[in-house]
């Protein structure tokens, strides 16, 4: 196999991530949805495909204490949610239209959010967050950067790459170990 240098995936600092999470307008339904999506993508380290395919029945609607994620390769994991992430999800569930698709996050027409729809929303809020944290402008923020930010913050907190790999659903991934 040909050896090729791969670019390292950047990640956001705590202040940058906080600015991004605060960017959506909580007075608008779309802002409540966007904030919940950003919180969940970051806090759970979800792939964009996992985020947009998450169905409403994969969340305990009473407590919103955890989510059941069906990941790549049909790997399943149940992730506990922080109080802040659970609160953003509860806020979304109270204003989420009852009709529409079974997916948790819906677009403006009540259909399931798409990958490109989430990428558009992320870019919109990155532009807003840059005003509060100008250092974000130097980074290319993608959905995968949110996942990588979760991984880096978890690694900094635990100092255990195995816990990071379990959280992200990257079991037995030699590539994950090489990144750290």
JSON list of C-alpha atoms in Angstrom, two decimals:
[
{"chain": "A", "resi": 1, "resn": "UNK", "atom": "CA", "xyz": [0.00, 0.00, 0.00]},
{"chain": "A", "resi": 2, "resn": "UNK", "atom": "CA", "xyz": [1.13, 3.50, -0.77]},
{"chain": "A", "resi": 3, "resn": "UNK", "atom": "CA", "xyz": [1.83, 5.59, 2.32]},
{"chain": "A", "resi": 4, "resn": "UNK", "atom": "CA", "xyz": [0.15, 8.96, 2.20]},
{"chain": "A", "resi": 5, "resn": "UNK", "atom": "CA", "xyz": [0.24, 11.75, 4.74]},
{"chain": "A", "resi": 6, "resn": "UNK", "atom": "CA", "xyz": [-3.24, 12.56, 5.95]},
{"chain": "A", "resi": 7, "resn": "UNK", "atom": "CA", "xyz": [-4.17, 15.99, 7.18]},
{"chain": "A", "resi": 8, "resn": "UNK", "atom": "CA", "xyz": [-5.03, 16.10, 10.85]},
{"chain": "A", "resi": 9, "resn": "UNK", "atom": "CA", "xyz": [-8.62, 16.96, 11.64]},
{"chain": "A", "resi": 10, "resn": "UNK", "atom": "CA", "xyz": [-8.82, 20.20, 13.57]},
{"chain": "A", "resi": 11, "resn": "UNK", "atom": "CA", "xyz": [-10.92, 20.66, 16.66]},
{"chain": "A", "resi": 12, "resn": "UNK", "atom": "CA", "xyz": [-12.48, 23.57, 18.49]},
{"chain": "A", "resi": 13, "resn": "UNK", "atom": "CA", "xyz": [-11.38, 24.87, 21.86]},
{"chain": "A", "resi": 14, "resn": "UNK", "atom": "CA", "xyz": [-13.89, 25.01, 24.70]},
{"chain": "A", "resi": 15, "resn": "UNK", "atom": "CA", "xyz": [-14.47, 28.74, 24.14]},
{"chain": "A", "resi": 16, "resn": "UNK", "atom": "CA", "xyz": [-14.95, 28.23, 20.41]},
{"chain": "A", "resi": 17, "resn": "UNK", "atom": "CA", "xyz": [-17.35, 25.37, 20.96]},
{"chain": "A", "resi": 18, "resn": "UNK", "atom": "CA", "xyz": [-19.31, 27.40, 23.51]},
{"chain": "A", "resi": 19, "resn": "UNK", "atom": "CA", "xyz": [-19.61, 30.28, 21.04]},
{"chain": "A", "resi": 20, "resn": "UNK", "atom": "CA", "xyz": [-20.92, 27.87, 18.40]},
{"chain": "A", "resi": 21, "resn": "UNK", "atom": "CA", "xyz": [-23.46, 26.29, 20.78]},
{"chain": "A", "resi": 22, "resn": "UNK", "atom": "CA", "xyz": [-24.69, 29.77, 21.76]},
{"chain": "A", "resi": 23, "resn": "UNK", "atom": "CA", "xyz": [-25.05, 30.97, 18.14]},
{"chain": "A", "resi": 24, "resn": "UNK", "atom": "CA", "xyz": [-28.63, 29.74, 17.41]},
{"chain": "A", "resi": 25, "resn": "UNK", "atom": "CA", "xyz": [-31.42, 32.13, 18.41]},
{"chain": "A", "resi": 26, "resn": "UNK", "atom": "CA", "xyz": [-33.40, 30.44, 21.24]},
{"chain": "A", "resi": 27, "resn": "UNK", "atom": "CA", "xyz": [-36.44, 32.66, 20.50]},
{"chain": "A", "resi": 28, "resn": "UNK", "atom": "CA", "xyz": [-37.09, 30.92, 17.17]},
{"chain": "A", "resi": 29, "resn": "UNK", "atom": "CA", "xyz": [-38.20, 27.32, 16.63]},
{"chain": "A", "resi": 30, "resn": "UNK", "atom": "CA", "xyz": [-35.39, 26.81, 14.13]},
{"chain": "A", "resi": 31, "resn": "UNK", "atom": "CA", "xyz": [-32.91, 28.16, 16.70]},
{"chain": "A", "resi": 32, "resn": "UNK", "atom": "CA", "xyz": [-34.15, 25.71, 19.33]},
{"chain": "A", "resi": 33, "resn": "UNK", "atom": "CA", "xyz": [-33.78, 22.86, 16.81]},
{"chain": "A", "resi": 34, "resn": "UNK", "atom": "CA", "xyz": [-30.34, 24.03, 15.68]},
{"chain": "A", "resi": 35, "resn": "UNK", "atom": "CA", "xyz": [-29.08, 24.37, 19.24]},
{"chain": "A", "resi": 36, "resn": "UNK", "atom": "CA", "xyz": [-30.28, 20.84, 20.06]},
{"chain": "A", "resi": 37, "resn": "UNK", "atom": "CA", "xyz": [-28.61, 19.45, 16.93]},
{"chain": "A", "resi": 38, "resn": "UNK", "atom": "CA", "xyz": [-25.31, 21.19, 17.65]},
{"chain": "A", "resi": 39, "resn": "UNK", "atom": "CA", "xyz": [-25.35, 20.11, 21.31]},
{"chain": "A", "resi": 40, "resn": "UNK", "atom": "CA", "xyz": [-26.11, 16.50, 20.41]},
{"chain": "A", "resi": 41, "resn": "UNK", "atom": "CA", "xyz": [-23.58, 16.34, 17.56]},
{"chain": "A", "resi": 42, "resn": "UNK", "atom": "CA", "xyz": [-20.85, 17.63, 19.87]},
{"chain": "A", "resi": 43, "resn": "UNK", "atom": "CA", "xyz": [-21.77, 16.04, 23.22]},
{"chain": "A", "resi": 44, "resn": "UNK", "atom": "CA", "xyz": [-22.41, 12.57, 21.79]},
{"chain": "A", "resi": 45, "resn": "UNK", "atom": "CA", "xyz": [-19.70, 12.78, 19.13]},
{"chain": "A", "resi": 46, "resn": "UNK", "atom": "CA", "xyz": [-22.19, 11.71, 16.48]},
{"chain": "A", "resi": 47, "resn": "UNK", "atom": "CA", "xyz": [-21.37, 11.22, 12.84]},
{"chain": "A", "resi": 48, "resn": "UNK", "atom": "CA", "xyz": [-23.60, 13.44, 10.70]},
{"chain": "A", "resi": 49, "resn": "UNK", "atom": "CA", "xyz": [-25.33, 10.30, 9.37]},
{"chain": "A", "resi": 50, "resn": "UNK", "atom": "CA", "xyz": [-26.08, 9.19, 12.96]},
{"chain": "A", "resi": 51, "resn": "UNK", "atom": "CA", "xyz": [-27.44, 12.63, 13.84]},
{"chain": "A", "resi": 52, "resn": "UNK", "atom": "CA", "xyz": [-29.81, 13.01, 10.90]},
{"chain": "A", "resi": 53, "resn": "UNK", "atom": "CA", "xyz": [-31.04, 9.41, 11.07]},
{"chain": "A", "resi": 54, "resn": "UNK", "atom": "CA", "xyz": [-31.75, 9.56, 14.83]},
{"chain": "A", "resi": 55, "resn": "UNK", "atom": "CA", "xyz": [-35.44, 8.80, 15.31]},
{"chain": "A", "resi": 56, "resn": "UNK", "atom": "CA", "xyz": [-37.66, 10.16, 18.02]},
{"chain": "A", "resi": 57, "resn": "UNK", "atom": "CA", "xyz": [-38.19, 6.63, 19.41]},
{"chain": "A", "resi": 58, "resn": "UNK", "atom": "CA", "xyz": [-34.44, 6.36, 20.12]},
{"chain": "A", "resi": 59, "resn": "UNK", "atom": "CA", "xyz": [-34.82, 8.84, 22.97]},
{"chain": "A", "resi": 60, "resn": "UNK", "atom": "CA", "xyz": [-36.63, 8.30, 26.26]},
{"chain": "A", "resi": 61, "resn": "UNK", "atom": "CA", "xyz": [-39.11, 11.18, 25.90]},
{"chain": "A", "resi": 62, "resn": "UNK", "atom": "CA", "xyz": [-39.84, 11.33, 29.64]},
{"chain": "A", "resi": 63, "resn": "UNK", "atom": "CA", "xyz": [-36.35, 11.87, 31.04]},
{"chain": "A", "resi": 64, "resn": "UNK", "atom": "CA", "xyz": [-34.28, 12.51, 27.88]},
{"chain": "A", "resi": 65, "resn": "UNK", "atom": "CA", "xyz": [-31.38, 11.05, 29.86]},
{"chain": "A", "resi": 66, "resn": "UNK", "atom": "CA", "xyz": [-29.87, 8.96, 27.07]},
{"chain": "A", "resi": 67, "resn": "UNK", "atom": "CA", "xyz": [-29.98, 8.21, 23.36]},
{"chain": "A", "resi": 68, "resn": "UNK", "atom": "CA", "xyz": [-29.76, 4.93, 21.51]},
{"chain": "A", "resi": 69, "resn": "UNK", "atom": "CA", "xyz": [-27.48, 5.35, 18.50]},
{"chain": "A", "resi": 70, "resn": "UNK", "atom": "CA", "xyz": [-27.29, 3.01, 15.53]},
{"chain": "A", "resi": 71, "resn": "UNK", "atom": "CA", "xyz": [-23.81, 3.64, 14.17]},
{"chain": "A", "resi": 72, "resn": "UNK", "atom": "CA", "xyz": [-21.67, 2.66, 11.25]},
{"chain": "A", "resi": 73, "resn": "UNK", "atom": "CA", "xyz": [-21.68, -1.07, 10.58]},
{"chain": "A", "resi": 74, "resn": "UNK", "atom": "CA", "xyz": [-24.95, -1.36, 12.54]},
{"chain": "A", "resi": 75, "resn": "UNK", "atom": "CA", "xyz": [-23.03, -0.96, 15.79]},
{"chain": "A", "resi": 76, "resn": "UNK", "atom": "CA", "xyz": [-25.30, 0.14, 18.59]},
{"chain": "A", "resi": 77, "resn": "UNK", "atom": "CA", "xyz": [-24.48, 2.24, 21.62]},
{"chain": "A", "resi": 78, "resn": "UNK", "atom": "CA", "xyz": [-26.48, 3.95, 24.33]},
{"chain": "A", "resi": 79, "resn": "UNK", "atom": "CA", "xyz": [-25.06, 7.28, 25.42]},
{"chain": "A", "resi": 80, "resn": "UNK", "atom": "CA", "xyz": [-26.01, 9.19, 28.56]},
{"chain": "A", "resi": 81, "resn": "UNK", "atom": "CA", "xyz": [-26.67, 12.90, 28.03]},
{"chain": "A", "resi": 82, "resn": "UNK", "atom": "CA", "xyz": [-25.48, 15.79, 30.15]},
{"chain": "A", "resi": 83, "resn": "UNK", "atom": "CA", "xyz": [-28.10, 17.94, 31.83]},
{"chain": "A", "resi": 84, "resn": "UNK", "atom": "CA", "xyz": [-27.41, 20.79, 29.39]},
{"chain": "A", "resi": 85, "resn": "UNK", "atom": "CA", "xyz": [-27.75, 18.58, 26.31]},
{"chain": "A", "resi": 86, "resn": "UNK", "atom": "CA", "xyz": [-30.88, 16.95, 27.74]},
{"chain": "A", "resi": 87, "resn": "UNK", "atom": "CA", "xyz": [-32.37, 20.41, 28.38]},
{"chain": "A", "resi": 88, "resn": "UNK", "atom": "CA", "xyz": [-31.76, 21.49, 24.77]},
{"chain": "A", "resi": 89, "resn": "UNK", "atom": "CA", "xyz": [-33.39, 18.29, 23.52]},
{"chain": "A", "resi": 90, "resn": "UNK", "atom": "CA", "xyz": [-36.38, 18.73, 25.83]},
{"chain": "A", "resi": 91, "resn": "UNK", "atom": "CA", "xyz": [-36.80, 22.28, 24.55]},
{"chain": "A", "resi": 92, "resn": "UNK", "atom": "CA", "xyz": [-36.78, 20.96, 20.96]},
{"chain": "A", "resi": 93, "resn": "UNK", "atom": "CA", "xyz": [-39.22, 18.15, 21.75]},
{"chain": "A", "resi": 94, "resn": "UNK", "atom": "CA", "xyz": [-41.72, 20.64, 23.19]},
{"chain": "A", "resi": 95, "resn": "UNK", "atom": "CA", "xyz": [-41.78, 22.72, 19.98]},
{"chain": "A", "resi": 96, "resn": "UNK", "atom": "CA", "xyz": [-41.13, 19.94, 17.44]},
{"chain": "A", "resi": 97, "resn": "UNK", "atom": "CA", "xyz": [-44.08, 19.58, 15.05]},
{"chain": "A", "resi": 98, "resn": "UNK", "atom": "CA", "xyz": [-46.11, 16.46, 15.86]},
{"chain": "A", "resi": 99, "resn": "UNK", "atom": "CA", "xyz": [-46.63, 15.63, 12.21]},
{"chain": "A", "resi": 100, "resn": "UNK", "atom": "CA", "xyz": [-43.76, 14.86, 9.93]},
{"chain": "A", "resi": 101, "resn": "UNK", "atom": "CA", "xyz": [-41.15, 12.16, 9.63]},
{"chain": "A", "resi": 102, "resn": "UNK", "atom": "CA", "xyz": [-40.11, 9.85, 12.47]},
{"chain": "A", "resi": 103, "resn": "UNK", "atom": "CA", "xyz": [-36.62, 11.37, 12.59]},
{"chain": "A", "resi": 104, "resn": "UNK", "atom": "CA", "xyz": [-35.86, 13.58, 15.57]},
{"chain": "A", "resi": 105, "resn": "UNK", "atom": "CA", "xyz": [-34.68, 16.57, 13.58]},
{"chain": "A", "resi": 106, "resn": "UNK", "atom": "CA", "xyz": [-36.88, 17.99, 10.85]},
{"chain": "A", "resi": 107, "resn": "UNK", "atom": "CA", "xyz": [-36.25, 20.61, 8.20]},
{"chain": "A", "resi": 108, "resn": "UNK", "atom": "CA", "xyz": [-38.50, 23.60, 7.53]},
{"chain": "A", "resi": 109, "resn": "UNK", "atom": "CA", "xyz": [-40.95, 21.45, 5.53]},
{"chain": "A", "resi": 110, "resn": "UNK", "atom": "CA", "xyz": [-41.36, 18.86, 8.30]},
{"chain": "A", "resi": 111, "resn": "UNK", "atom": "CA", "xyz": [-39.26, 16.23, 6.53]},
{"chain": "A", "resi": 112, "resn": "UNK", "atom": "CA", "xyz": [-36.16, 14.51, 7.91]},
{"chain": "A", "resi": 113, "resn": "UNK", "atom": "CA", "xyz": [-33.07, 16.71, 8.10]},
{"chain": "A", "resi": 114, "resn": "UNK", "atom": "CA", "xyz": [-30.46, 15.81, 5.48]},
{"chain": "A", "resi": 115, "resn": "UNK", "atom": "CA", "xyz": [-26.68, 15.78, 5.68]},
{"chain": "A", "resi": 116, "resn": "UNK", "atom": "CA", "xyz": [-26.45, 18.83, 3.47]},
{"chain": "A", "resi": 117, "resn": "UNK", "atom": "CA", "xyz": [-29.17, 20.53, 5.51]},
{"chain": "A", "resi": 118, "resn": "UNK", "atom": "CA", "xyz": [-27.16, 20.08, 8.70]},
{"chain": "A", "resi": 119, "resn": "UNK", "atom": "CA", "xyz": [-23.97, 21.24, 6.96]},
{"chain": "A", "resi": 120, "resn": "UNK", "atom": "CA", "xyz": [-25.80, 24.39, 5.85]},
{"chain": "A", "resi": 121, "resn": "UNK", "atom": "CA", "xyz": [-27.08, 25.04, 9.39]},
{"chain": "A", "resi": 122, "resn": "UNK", "atom": "CA", "xyz": [-23.63, 24.44, 10.86]},
{"chain": "A", "resi": 123, "resn": "UNK", "atom": "CA", "xyz": [-22.01, 26.89, 8.40]},
{"chain": "A", "resi": 124, "resn": "UNK", "atom": "CA", "xyz": [-24.66, 29.51, 9.23]},
{"chain": "A", "resi": 125, "resn": "UNK", "atom": "CA", "xyz": [-23.97, 29.27, 12.96]},
{"chain": "A", "resi": 126, "resn": "UNK", "atom": "CA", "xyz": [-20.19, 29.17, 12.50]},
{"chain": "A", "resi": 127, "resn": "UNK", "atom": "CA", "xyz": [-20.49, 32.55, 10.74]},
{"chain": "A", "resi": 128, "resn": "UNK", "atom": "CA", "xyz": [-22.37, 33.90, 13.78]},
{"chain": "A", "resi": 129, "resn": "UNK", "atom": "CA", "xyz": [-19.95, 32.33, 16.30]},
{"chain": "A", "resi": 130, "resn": "UNK", "atom": "CA", "xyz": [-16.98, 33.97, 14.56]},
{"chain": "A", "resi": 131, "resn": "UNK", "atom": "CA", "xyz": [-18.20, 37.34, 15.88]},
{"chain": "A", "resi": 132, "resn": "UNK", "atom": "CA", "xyz": [-17.76, 36.10, 19.46]},
{"chain": "A", "resi": 133, "resn": "UNK", "atom": "CA", "xyz": [-14.68, 33.92, 18.83]},
{"chain": "A", "resi": 134, "resn": "UNK", "atom": "CA", "xyz": [-12.72, 35.22, 15.81]},
{"chain": "A", "resi": 135, "resn": "UNK", "atom": "CA", "xyz": [-10.27, 32.29, 16.02]},
{"chain": "A", "resi": 136, "resn": "UNK", "atom": "CA", "xyz": [-12.97, 30.04, 14.52]},
{"chain": "A", "resi": 137, "resn": "UNK", "atom": "CA", "xyz": [-12.51, 31.85, 11.20]},
{"chain": "A", "resi": 138, "resn": "UNK", "atom": "CA", "xyz": [-9.10, 30.16, 10.82]},
{"chain": "A", "resi": 139, "resn": "UNK", "atom": "CA", "xyz": [-10.68, 26.70, 10.96]},
{"chain": "A", "resi": 140, "resn": "UNK", "atom": "CA", "xyz": [-12.77, 24.75, 8.49]},
{"chain": "A", "resi": 141, "resn": "UNK", "atom": "CA", "xyz": [-15.65, 23.65, 10.73]},
{"chain": "A", "resi": 142, "resn": "UNK", "atom": "CA", "xyz": [-17.48, 20.57, 9.42]},
{"chain": "A", "resi": 143, "resn": "UNK", "atom": "CA", "xyz": [-19.75, 18.05, 11.14]},
{"chain": "A", "resi": 144, "resn": "UNK", "atom": "CA", "xyz": [-16.73, 15.79, 11.54]},
{"chain": "A", "resi": 145, "resn": "UNK", "atom": "CA", "xyz": [-14.88, 18.59, 13.37]},
{"chain": "A", "resi": 146, "resn": "UNK", "atom": "CA", "xyz": [-17.66, 18.53, 16.00]},
{"chain": "A", "resi": 147, "resn": "UNK", "atom": "CA", "xyz": [-17.11, 14.77, 16.41]},
{"chain": "A", "resi": 148, "resn": "UNK", "atom": "CA", "xyz": [-13.36, 15.27, 16.65]},
{"chain": "A", "resi": 149, "resn": "UNK", "atom": "CA", "xyz": [-13.86, 18.10, 19.16]},
{"chain": "A", "resi": 150, "resn": "UNK", "atom": "CA", "xyz": [-15.87, 15.72, 21.33]},
{"chain": "A", "resi": 151, "resn": "UNK", "atom": "CA", "xyz": [-13.07, 13.16, 21.07]},
{"chain": "A", "resi": 152, "resn": "UNK", "atom": "CA", "xyz": [-10.37, 15.66, 21.99]},
{"chain": "A", "resi": 153, "resn": "UNK", "atom": "CA", "xyz": [-12.30, 17.09, 24.95]},
{"chain": "A", "resi": 154, "resn": "UNK", "atom": "CA", "xyz": [-13.06, 13.56, 26.19]},
{"chain": "A", "resi": 155, "resn": "UNK", "atom": "CA", "xyz": [-9.41, 12.57, 25.81]},
{"chain": "A", "resi": 156, "resn": "UNK", "atom": "CA", "xyz": [-8.27, 15.67, 27.69]},
{"chain": "A", "resi": 157, "resn": "UNK", "atom": "CA", "xyz": [-10.73, 14.88, 30.50]},
{"chain": "A", "resi": 158, "resn": "UNK", "atom": "CA", "xyz": [-10.09, 11.14, 30.79]},
{"chain": "A", "resi": 159, "resn": "UNK", "atom": "CA", "xyz": [-6.59, 10.63, 29.35]},
{"chain": "A", "resi": 160, "resn": "UNK", "atom": "CA", "xyz": [-7.89, 7.27, 28.13]},
{"chain": "A", "resi": 161, "resn": "UNK", "atom": "CA", "xyz": [-8.13, 6.65, 24.39]},
{"chain": "A", "resi": 162, "resn": "UNK", "atom": "CA", "xyz": [-10.18, 3.48, 25.00]},
{"chain": "A", "resi": 163, "resn": "UNK", "atom": "CA", "xyz": [-12.96, 5.53, 26.61]},
{"chain": "A", "resi": 164, "resn": "UNK", "atom": "CA", "xyz": [-12.91, 7.90, 23.64]},
{"chain": "A", "resi": 165, "resn": "UNK", "atom": "CA", "xyz": [-13.16, 5.00, 21.22]},
{"chain": "A", "resi": 166, "resn": "UNK", "atom": "CA", "xyz": [-16.08, 3.45, 23.12]},
{"chain": "A", "resi": 167, "resn": "UNK", "atom": "CA", "xyz": [-17.91, 6.79, 23.30]},
{"chain": "A", "resi": 168, "resn": "UNK", "atom": "CA", "xyz": [-17.55, 7.37, 19.57]},
{"chain": "A", "resi": 169, "resn": "UNK", "atom": "CA", "xyz": [-18.37, 3.79, 18.62]},
{"chain": "A", "resi": 170, "resn": "UNK", "atom": "CA", "xyz": [-14.95, 3.24, 17.00]},
{"chain": "A", "resi": 171, "resn": "UNK", "atom": "CA", "xyz": [-14.27, -0.12, 18.62]},
{"chain": "A", "resi": 172, "resn": "UNK", "atom": "CA", "xyz": [-10.95, -1.74, 17.79]},
{"chain": "A", "resi": 173, "resn": "UNK", "atom": "CA", "xyz": [-9.99, 1.12, 15.50]},
{"chain": "A", "resi": 174, "resn": "UNK", "atom": "CA", "xyz": [-6.21, 1.19, 15.03]},
{"chain": "A", "resi": 175, "resn": "UNK", "atom": "CA", "xyz": [-6.62, 4.46, 13.11]},
{"chain": "A", "resi": 176, "resn": "UNK", "atom": "CA", "xyz": [-8.13, 6.13, 16.18]},
{"chain": "A", "resi": 177, "resn": "UNK", "atom": "CA", "xyz": [-5.13, 5.17, 18.28]},
{"chain": "A", "resi": 178, "resn": "UNK", "atom": "CA", "xyz": [-2.79, 6.58, 15.65]},
{"chain": "A", "resi": 179, "resn": "UNK", "atom": "CA", "xyz": [-4.49, 9.97, 15.79]},
{"chain": "A", "resi": 180, "resn": "UNK", "atom": "CA", "xyz": [-3.71, 10.43, 19.48]}
]
